[in-house]
mmCIF file of C-alpha atoms in Angstrom:
data_model
loop_
_atom_site.group_PDB
_atom_site.id
_atom_site.type_symbol
_atom_site.label_atom_id
_atom_site.label_comp_id
_atom_site.label_asym_id
_atom_site.label_seq_id
_atom_site.Cartn_x
_atom_site.Cartn_y
_atom_site.Cartn_z
ATOM 1 C CA MET A 1 -37.184 -5.296 -32.265
ATOM 2 C CA GLU A 2 -34.454 -5.788 -29.737
ATOM 3 C CA GLY A 3 -31.202 -7.458 -30.718
ATOM 4 C CA MET A 4 -28.430 -8.815 -28.617
ATOM 5 C CA THR A 5 -24.788 -9.793 -28.474
ATOM 6 C CA MET A 6 -23.391 -12.145 -25.900
ATOM 7 C CA THR A 7 -20.057 -12.441 -24.156
ATOM 8 C CA ARG A 8 -18.631 -15.169 -22.020
ATOM 9 C CA THR A 9 -15.763 -14.868 -19.606
ATOM 10 C CA ARG A 10 -12.679 -17.054 -19.555
ATOM 11 C CA SER A 11 -12.238 -18.292 -16.048
ATOM 12 C CA CYS A 12 -10.374 -20.990 -14.218
ATOM 13 C CA PHE A 13 -11.814 -24.457 -13.768
ATOM 14 C CA CYS A 14 -11.556 -25.846 -10.192
ATOM 15 C CA SER A 15 -7.811 -25.482 -9.920
ATOM 16 C CA SER A 16 -4.647 -24.021 -8.642
ATOM 17 C CA LEU A 17 -1.579 -24.073 -11.005
ATOM 18 C CA PRO A 18 2.791 -21.615 -12.648
ATOM 19 C CA LEU A 19 3.867 -23.386 -15.802
ATOM 20 C CA GLN A 20 5.125 -20.651 -18.001
ATOM 21 C CA LEU A 21 3.146 -20.243 -21.161
ATOM 22 C CA GLN A 22 4.785 -16.884 -21.747
ATOM 23 C CA LEU A 23 1.389 -15.523 -20.836
ATOM 24 C CA PRO A 24 0.374 -13.553 -17.747
ATOM 25 C CA PRO A 25 -1.401 -15.877 -15.266
ATOM 26 C CA THR A 26 -4.470 -13.673 -15.182
ATOM 27 C CA THR A 27 -8.031 -14.219 -16.240
ATOM 28 C CA THR A 28 -8.954 -12.489 -19.471
ATOM 29 C CA THR A 29 -12.269 -11.751 -21.078
ATOM 30 C CA THR A 30 -13.003 -12.421 -24.717
ATOM 31 C CA ARG A 31 -16.071 -12.050 -26.904
ATOM 32 C CA MET A 32 -17.474 -15.181 -28.429
ATOM 33 C CA ARG A 33 -20.604 -16.521 -30.061
ATOM 34 C CA MET A 34 -22.876 -18.513 -27.858
ATOM 35 C CA LYS A 35 -21.704 -22.133 -27.990
ATOM 36 C CA SER A 36 -23.860 -25.204 -28.219
ATOM 37 C CA GLY A 37 -24.769 -25.637 -24.595
ATOM 38 C CA THR A 38 -21.224 -25.837 -23.258
ATOM 39 C CA SER A 39 -19.769 -24.172 -20.204
ATOM 40 C CA HIS A 40 -16.195 -25.049 -21.181
ATOM 41 C CA PHE A 41 -13.501 -23.407 -19.092
ATOM 42 C CA ARG A 42 -15.070 -20.031 -19.611
ATOM 43 C CA SER A 43 -17.446 -19.089 -16.859
ATOM 44 C CA ARG A 44 -21.169 -19.443 -17.110
ATOM 45 C CA SER A 45 -21.757 -15.724 -16.674
ATOM 46 C CA VAL A 46 -23.415 -14.205 -19.730
ATOM 47 C CA ALA A 47 -23.523 -10.488 -20.442
ATOM 48 C CA VAL A 48 -26.279 -9.281 -22.735
ATOM 49 C CA ALA A 49 -26.013 -5.983 -24.562
ATOM 50 C CA VAL A 50 -29.329 -4.876 -26.031
ATOM 51 C CA SER A 51 -29.607 -2.599 -29.050
ATOM 52 C CA VAL A 52 -32.571 -1.437 -31.141
ATOM 53 C CA PRO A 53 -32.187 -2.286 -34.861
ATOM 54 C CA PRO A 54 -35.004 -1.902 -37.407
ATOM 55 C CA PRO A 55 -38.172 -3.879 -36.610
ATOM 56 C CA THR A 56 -37.435 -6.456 -39.326
ATOM 57 C CA THR A 57 -34.175 -7.584 -37.699
ATOM 58 C CA THR A 58 -34.195 -10.925 -35.906
ATOM 59 C CA ARG A 59 -31.902 -11.980 -33.082
ATOM 60 C CA MET A 60 -29.025 -14.285 -33.814
ATOM 61 C CA MET A 61 -27.753 -16.789 -31.300
ATOM 62 C CA SER A 62 -26.365 -20.268 -31.364
ATOM 63 C CA THR A 63 -27.443 -22.924 -28.942
ATOM 64 C CA CYS A 64 -28.130 -26.612 -28.759
ATOM 65 C CA PRO A 65 -28.801 -28.639 -25.614
ATOM 66 C CA PRO A 66 -26.504 -31.555 -24.817
ATOM 67 C CA THR A 67 -27.454 -34.724 -26.631
ATOM 68 C CA PRO A 68 -27.469 -38.026 -24.760
ATOM 69 C CA THR A 69 -24.454 -40.261 -25.275
ATOM 70 C CA THR A 70 -24.139 -43.836 -24.108
ATOM 71 C CA GLY A 71 -21.046 -45.053 -25.953
ATOM 72 C CA ARG A 72 -18.609 -43.038 -23.868
ATOM 73 C CA VAL A 73 -19.227 -44.689 -20.491
ATOM 74 C CA ASP A 74 -18.307 -48.176 -19.286
ATOM 75 C CA ARG A 75 -20.319 -50.605 -17.185
ATOM 76 C CA SER A 76 -19.501 -48.629 -14.059
ATOM 77 C CA GLY A 77 -21.131 -45.585 -15.650
ATOM 78 C CA ARG A 78 -17.918 -43.553 -15.953
ATOM 79 C CA PHE A 79 -16.285 -41.896 -18.952
ATOM 80 C CA SER A 80 -13.992 -44.387 -20.655
ATOM 81 C CA SER A 81 -12.924 -42.863 -23.995
ATOM 82 C CA PRO A 82 -9.545 -41.345 -24.952
ATOM 83 C CA ARG A 83 -11.479 -38.196 -25.909
ATOM 84 C CA SER A 84 -12.497 -37.692 -22.288
ATOM 85 C CA ALA A 85 -8.839 -38.039 -21.237
ATOM 86 C CA ARG A 86 -7.724 -35.378 -23.704
ATOM 87 C CA GLU A 87 -10.534 -33.086 -22.596
ATOM 88 C CA LEU A 88 -9.571 -33.546 -18.948
ATOM 89 C CA ALA A 89 -5.917 -32.876 -19.809
ATOM 90 C CA LEU A 90 -7.032 -29.645 -21.468
ATOM 91 C CA LEU A 91 -9.062 -28.642 -18.412
ATOM 92 C CA ILE A 92 -6.057 -29.165 -16.166
ATOM 93 C CA SER A 93 -3.557 -27.487 -18.510
ATOM 94 C CA TYR A 94 -5.754 -24.429 -18.936
ATOM 95 C CA ALA A 95 -6.177 -24.091 -15.185
ATOM 96 C CA ALA A 96 -2.415 -24.493 -14.761
ATOM 97 C CA CYS A 97 -1.718 -21.553 -17.049
ATOM 98 C CA LEU A 98 -4.225 -19.322 -15.293
ATOM 99 C CA GLN A 99 -3.082 -20.021 -11.755
ATOM 100 C CA GLY A 100 0.549 -20.905 -12.271
ATOM 101 C CA THR A 101 1.141 -24.467 -11.087
ATOM 102 C CA ASN A 102 2.538 -27.559 -12.725
ATOM 103 C CA PRO A 103 -0.432 -29.326 -14.366
ATOM 104 C CA LEU A 104 0.667 -32.696 -13.063
ATOM 105 C CA LEU A 105 0.549 -31.396 -9.495
ATOM 106 C CA LEU A 106 -2.920 -29.981 -10.063
ATOM 107 C CA PHE A 107 -4.095 -33.255 -11.545
ATOM 108 C CA HIS A 108 -2.972 -35.220 -8.476
ATOM 109 C CA ARG A 109 -4.444 -32.573 -6.207
ATOM 110 C CA ARG A 110 -7.843 -32.947 -7.840
ATOM 111 C CA LEU A 111 -7.501 -36.709 -8.007
ATOM 112 C CA ASN A 112 -6.826 -37.003 -4.280
ATOM 113 C CA ALA A 113 -9.096 -34.207 -3.079
ATOM 114 C CA LYS A 114 -11.273 -35.154 -0.128
ATOM 115 C CA ARG A 115 -14.962 -35.350 -0.863
ATOM 116 C CA VAL A 116 -17.355 -33.082 0.931
ATOM 117 C CA PRO A 117 -19.243 -35.112 3.562
ATOM 118 C CA GLY A 118 -22.650 -36.091 2.247
ATOM 119 C CA PHE A 119 -21.756 -35.349 -1.382
ATOM 120 C CA VAL A 120 -23.718 -37.498 -3.824
ATOM 121 C CA PHE A 121 -22.992 -37.482 -7.557
ATOM 122 C CA ASP A 122 -25.717 -38.490 -9.988
ATOM 123 C CA LYS A 123 -24.011 -40.643 -12.631
ATOM 124 C CA GLN A 124 -27.033 -40.253 -14.874
ATOM 125 C CA LEU A 125 -25.571 -36.847 -15.703
ATOM 126 C CA LEU A 126 -22.740 -38.579 -17.540
ATOM 127 C CA LEU A 127 -25.206 -40.145 -19.961
ATOM 128 C CA ARG A 128 -26.311 -36.665 -21.036
ATOM 129 C CA TYR A 129 -22.833 -35.199 -21.322
ATOM 130 C CA ASP A 130 -21.662 -34.888 -24.916
ATOM 131 C CA HIS A 131 -17.955 -34.641 -25.738
ATOM 132 C CA MET A 132 -18.959 -33.962 -29.343
ATOM 133 C CA SER A 133 -21.126 -30.933 -28.619
ATOM 134 C CA PHE A 134 -19.728 -28.338 -31.005
ATOM 135 C CA ALA A 135 -20.693 -24.778 -31.849
ATOM 136 C CA SER A 136 -23.628 -24.590 -34.220
ATOM 137 C CA GLN A 137 -24.577 -21.947 -36.737
ATOM 138 C CA PRO A 138 -26.312 -18.815 -35.430
ATOM 139 C CA ILE A 139 -30.082 -19.149 -35.372
ATOM 140 C CA HIS A 140 -32.801 -16.528 -35.629
ATOM 141 C CA VAL A 141 -35.480 -15.918 -33.039
ATOM 142 C CA ALA A 142 -38.432 -13.675 -33.689
ATOM 143 C CA THR A 143 -39.635 -12.857 -30.184
ATOM 144 C CA HIS A 144 -38.233 -11.720 -26.877
ATOM 145 C CA GLN A 145 -39.750 -14.806 -25.251
ATOM 146 C CA GLU A 146 -37.756 -17.082 -27.563
ATOM 147 C CA GLU A 147 -34.630 -15.137 -26.764
ATOM 148 C CA GLN A 148 -35.155 -15.498 -23.027
ATOM 149 C CA HIS A 149 -35.947 -19.192 -23.414
ATOM 150 C CA LEU A 150 -32.680 -19.811 -25.260
ATOM 151 C CA ILE A 151 -30.691 -17.861 -22.682
ATOM 152 C CA HIS A 152 -32.307 -19.894 -19.921
ATOM 153 C CA GLN A 153 -31.518 -23.110 -21.800
ATOM 154 C CA PHE A 154 -27.932 -21.971 -22.245
ATOM 155 C CA ASP A 155 -27.550 -21.289 -18.517
ATOM 156 C CA THR A 156 -29.134 -24.633 -17.650
ATOM 157 C CA ASP A 157 -26.822 -26.543 -19.991
ATOM 158 C CA SER A 158 -23.789 -24.673 -18.686
ATOM 159 C CA ALA A 159 -24.711 -25.471 -15.086
ATOM 160 C CA PHE A 160 -25.178 -29.117 -16.046
ATOM 161 C CA GLU A 161 -21.712 -29.341 -17.597
ATOM 162 C CA ALA A 162 -20.184 -27.536 -14.633
ATOM 163 C CA ASP A 163 -21.669 -30.186 -12.326
ATOM 164 C CA VAL A 164 -20.019 -32.924 -14.378
ATOM 165 C CA LEU A 165 -16.635 -31.264 -14.824
ATOM 166 C CA SER A 166 -16.285 -30.217 -11.181
ATOM 167 C CA ALA A 167 -17.205 -33.611 -9.715
ATOM 168 C CA PRO A 168 -14.529 -35.813 -8.059
ATOM 169 C CA LEU A 169 -12.433 -37.319 -10.844
ATOM 170 C CA LYS A 170 -12.730 -40.913 -9.658
ATOM 171 C CA LEU A 171 -16.519 -40.703 -9.887
ATOM 172 C CA VAL A 172 -16.444 -39.427 -13.459
ATOM 173 C CA TYR A 173 -13.505 -41.145 -15.179
ATOM 174 C CA THR A 174 -12.297 -44.753 -15.424
ATOM 175 C CA ASN A 175 -8.797 -45.770 -14.365
ATOM 176 C CA PHE A 176 -7.822 -45.960 -18.037
ATOM 177 C CA VAL A 177 -8.869 -42.352 -18.627
ATOM 178 C CA LEU A 178 -7.114 -41.111 -15.486
ATOM 179 C CA ARG A 179 -3.936 -42.999 -16.398
ATOM 180 C CA PHE A 180 -3.985 -41.677 -19.975
ATOM 181 C CA THR A 181 -4.617 -38.145 -18.707
ATOM 182 C CA ARG A 182 -1.650 -38.394 -16.355
ATOM 183 C CA GLU A 183 0.605 -39.628 -19.175
ATOM 184 C CA ILE A 184 -0.448 -36.731 -21.407
ATOM 185 C CA LEU A 185 0.141 -34.195 -18.634
ATOM 186 C CA GLU A 186 3.552 -35.691 -17.861
ATOM 187 C CA ALA A 187 4.517 -35.213 -21.503
ATOM 188 C CA VAL A 188 3.061 -31.693 -21.544
ATOM 189 C CA ALA A 189 4.906 -30.608 -18.395
ATOM 190 C CA THR A 190 8.221 -32.220 -19.331
ATOM 191 C CA GLY A 191 8.656 -30.497 -22.680
ATOM 192 C CA TRP A 192 6.743 -27.289 -22.034
ATOM 193 C CA ASN A 193 9.544 -24.748 -22.461
ATOM 194 C CA GLN A 194 11.023 -26.470 -25.509
ATOM 195 C CA ARG A 195 7.587 -26.665 -27.089
ATOM 196 C CA ILE A 196 7.004 -22.930 -26.740
ATOM 197 C CA HIS A 197 9.654 -22.340 -29.407
ATOM 198 C CA LEU A 198 8.030 -24.876 -31.733
ATOM 199 C CA ILE A 199 4.592 -23.362 -31.227
ATOM 200 C CA ASN A 200 5.865 -19.869 -31.955
ATOM 201 C CA GLN A 201 7.138 -21.152 -35.295
ATOM 202 C CA VAL A 202 3.726 -22.315 -36.478
ATOM 203 C CA ILE A 203 1.077 -20.016 -34.966
ATOM 204 C CA PRO A 204 -0.062 -16.852 -36.766
ATOM 205 C CA GLN A 205 1.335 -13.515 -35.652
ATOM 206 C CA ARG A 206 -2.024 -12.325 -34.360
ATOM 207 C CA TRP A 207 -2.084 -15.208 -31.879
ATOM 208 C CA LYS A 208 1.287 -14.045 -30.592
ATOM 209 C CA ASN A 209 -0.075 -10.525 -30.270
ATOM 210 C CA GLU A 210 -3.222 -11.777 -28.488
ATOM 211 C CA ALA A 211 -1.586 -14.531 -26.441
ATOM 212 C CA PRO A 212 -3.489 -13.854 -23.173
ATOM 213 C CA SER A 213 -6.781 -14.498 -24.973
ATOM 214 C CA LYS A 214 -5.502 -17.646 -26.708
ATOM 215 C CA ILE A 215 -4.596 -19.737 -23.669
ATOM 216 C CA ILE A 216 -7.026 -22.535 -24.521
ATOM 217 C CA GLU A 217 -5.871 -22.671 -28.127
ATOM 218 C CA LEU A 218 -2.204 -22.789 -27.104
ATOM 219 C CA CYS A 219 -2.910 -25.490 -24.529
ATOM 220 C CA ILE A 220 -4.531 -27.600 -27.245
ATOM 221 C CA LEU A 221 -1.350 -27.246 -29.307
ATOM 222 C CA HIS A 222 0.825 -28.183 -26.325
ATOM 223 C CA ILE A 223 -1.245 -31.292 -25.631
ATOM 224 C CA ALA A 224 -1.343 -32.417 -29.264
ATOM 225 C CA MET A 225 2.368 -31.878 -29.868
ATOM 226 C CA ALA A 226 3.245 -33.632 -26.622
ATOM 227 C CA GLU A 227 1.130 -36.643 -27.538
ATOM 228 C CA ILE A 228 2.631 -36.886 -31.023
ATOM 229 C CA THR A 229 6.241 -36.669 -29.843
ATOM 230 C CA SER A 230 6.041 -38.482 -26.493
ATOM 231 C CA LYS A 231 3.196 -40.969 -26.803
ATOM 232 C CA GLY A 232 3.755 -41.879 -30.418
ATOM 233 C CA THR A 233 0.060 -41.659 -31.267
ATOM 234 C CA LYS A 234 -0.572 -41.413 -35.015
ATOM 235 C CA HIS A 235 -0.554 -37.755 -35.924
ATOM 236 C CA GLN A 236 -3.780 -38.074 -37.932
ATOM 237 C CA ILE A 237 -5.644 -39.160 -34.800
ATOM 238 C CA VAL A 238 -4.084 -36.463 -32.640
ATOM 239 C CA ILE A 239 -4.812 -33.702 -35.143
ATOM 240 C CA ASN A 240 -8.447 -34.772 -35.500
ATOM 241 C CA GLU A 241 -8.827 -34.834 -31.717
ATOM 242 C CA ALA A 242 -7.216 -31.401 -31.364
ATOM 243 C CA VAL A 243 -9.496 -29.926 -34.017
ATOM 244 C CA ASP A 244 -12.548 -31.353 -32.253
ATOM 245 C CA LEU A 245 -11.389 -29.850 -28.941
ATOM 246 C CA ALA A 246 -11.001 -26.510 -30.701
ATOM 247 C CA LYS A 247 -14.501 -26.797 -32.183
ATOM 248 C CA ARG A 248 -15.831 -27.444 -28.705
ATOM 249 C CA PHE A 249 -13.902 -24.938 -26.628
ATOM 250 C CA CYS A 250 -12.585 -22.212 -28.940
ATOM 251 C CA ASP A 251 -13.923 -19.436 -31.102
ATOM 252 C CA GLY A 252 -14.058 -18.546 -34.770
ATOM 253 C CA GLN A 253 -11.267 -19.861 -36.947
ATOM 254 C CA ALA A 254 -9.351 -21.640 -34.179
ATOM 255 C CA PRO A 255 -10.133 -25.202 -35.415
ATOM 256 C CA ARG A 256 -8.837 -24.432 -38.901
ATOM 257 C CA ILE A 257 -5.746 -22.649 -37.566
ATOM 258 C CA ILE A 258 -4.937 -25.431 -35.111
ATOM 259 C CA ASN A 259 -5.285 -27.978 -37.908
ATOM 260 C CA GLY A 260 -2.825 -26.015 -40.042
ATOM 261 C CA CYS A 261 -0.385 -25.458 -37.171
ATOM 262 C CA LEU A 262 -0.252 -29.144 -36.292
ATOM 263 C CA ARG A 263 0.146 -30.262 -39.896
ATOM 264 C CA THR A 264 3.036 -27.818 -40.273
ATOM 265 C CA PHE A 265 4.551 -29.126 -37.041
ATOM 266 C CA VAL A 266 4.292 -32.748 -38.226
ATOM 267 C CA LYS A 267 5.860 -31.825 -41.573
ATOM 268 C CA GLN A 268 8.744 -30.060 -39.828
ATOM 269 C CA GLN A 269 9.298 -33.022 -37.509
ATOM 270 C CA SER A 270 9.307 -35.399 -40.474
ATOM 271 C CA GLU A 271 11.811 -33.273 -42.389
ATOM 272 C CA GLU A 272 14.095 -32.996 -39.361
ATOM 273 C CA SER A 273 13.932 -36.746 -38.791
ATOM 274 C CA ARG A 274 14.723 -37.409 -42.450
ATOM 275 C CA ALA A 275 17.680 -35.014 -42.330
ATOM 276 C CA GLU A 276 19.022 -36.748 -39.221
ATOM 277 C CA ASP A 277 18.729 -40.147 -40.903
ATOM 278 C CA ILE A 278 20.636 -38.880 -43.934
ATOM 279 C CA SER A 279 23.349 -37.407 -41.716
ATOM 280 C CA GLU A 280 23.711 -40.659 -39.797
ATOM 281 C CA SER A 281 23.891 -42.675 -43.006
ATOM 282 C CA GLU A 282 26.520 -40.333 -44.403
ATOM 283 C CA ALA A 283 28.550 -40.544 -41.195
ATOM 284 C CA ILE A 284 28.444 -44.347 -41.287
ATOM 285 C CA ARG A 285 29.489 -44.380 -44.951
ATOM 286 C CA LEU A 286 32.471 -42.136 -44.284
ATOM 287 C CA ALA A 287 33.553 -44.002 -41.156
#
């Protein structure tokens, strides 16, 4: 019985952006398991490699259509949660790294982009969009028809999310979300170069060796660290949000690694702050 593996391609969102991530601003391709109905920043193209294992082998894929959500939109029918702001900030930051532009400039470019004459956006799509759609466990299918059905469902879900994420920002997000996104991106852009050093202290060596394929993961770290240090958001909230973004947009062990990296970062920041307080107290005592 036929088996299959699937790849998805990292690609730019709708963007144009050179903030140095110490990564080449080129698109890279990485292998990943099929996510739960999400197009993410990786393109919707799916490559299928077919092999012929023993007849008893079943195919393994992972998919789950978007589940309806109603608690994330306000009365105007637009996304209103902080989660949507962090996700949008990640979209913009990722695009910035790929195309080499300041993320804040890209954000304003998208925000003020002229609409195509006659464009109509169906806000009912936002009720189906799920910010909590994470990767599920691989599932088994016994027939080629099931396999093709799941691939078709995957493509349909990816196209649906692409429609939402590429729509004019003011039609999709509330003023609160857009303002919060801008504040996050300001913090990200302002301390980018300094943060690279901090990130290199906490990420595993293999991420340094594979940096071009870890752009999304590194952007999540930039956003989380920027929010902790600049916005003053409780680190527990920021870490949980970063882990959820990693579950949604990254592969394999990324959520666990990002959790560990951020906890190490918070511990280091706390120790440095404590050392500074002790030094100041000692200086005052000796004065």
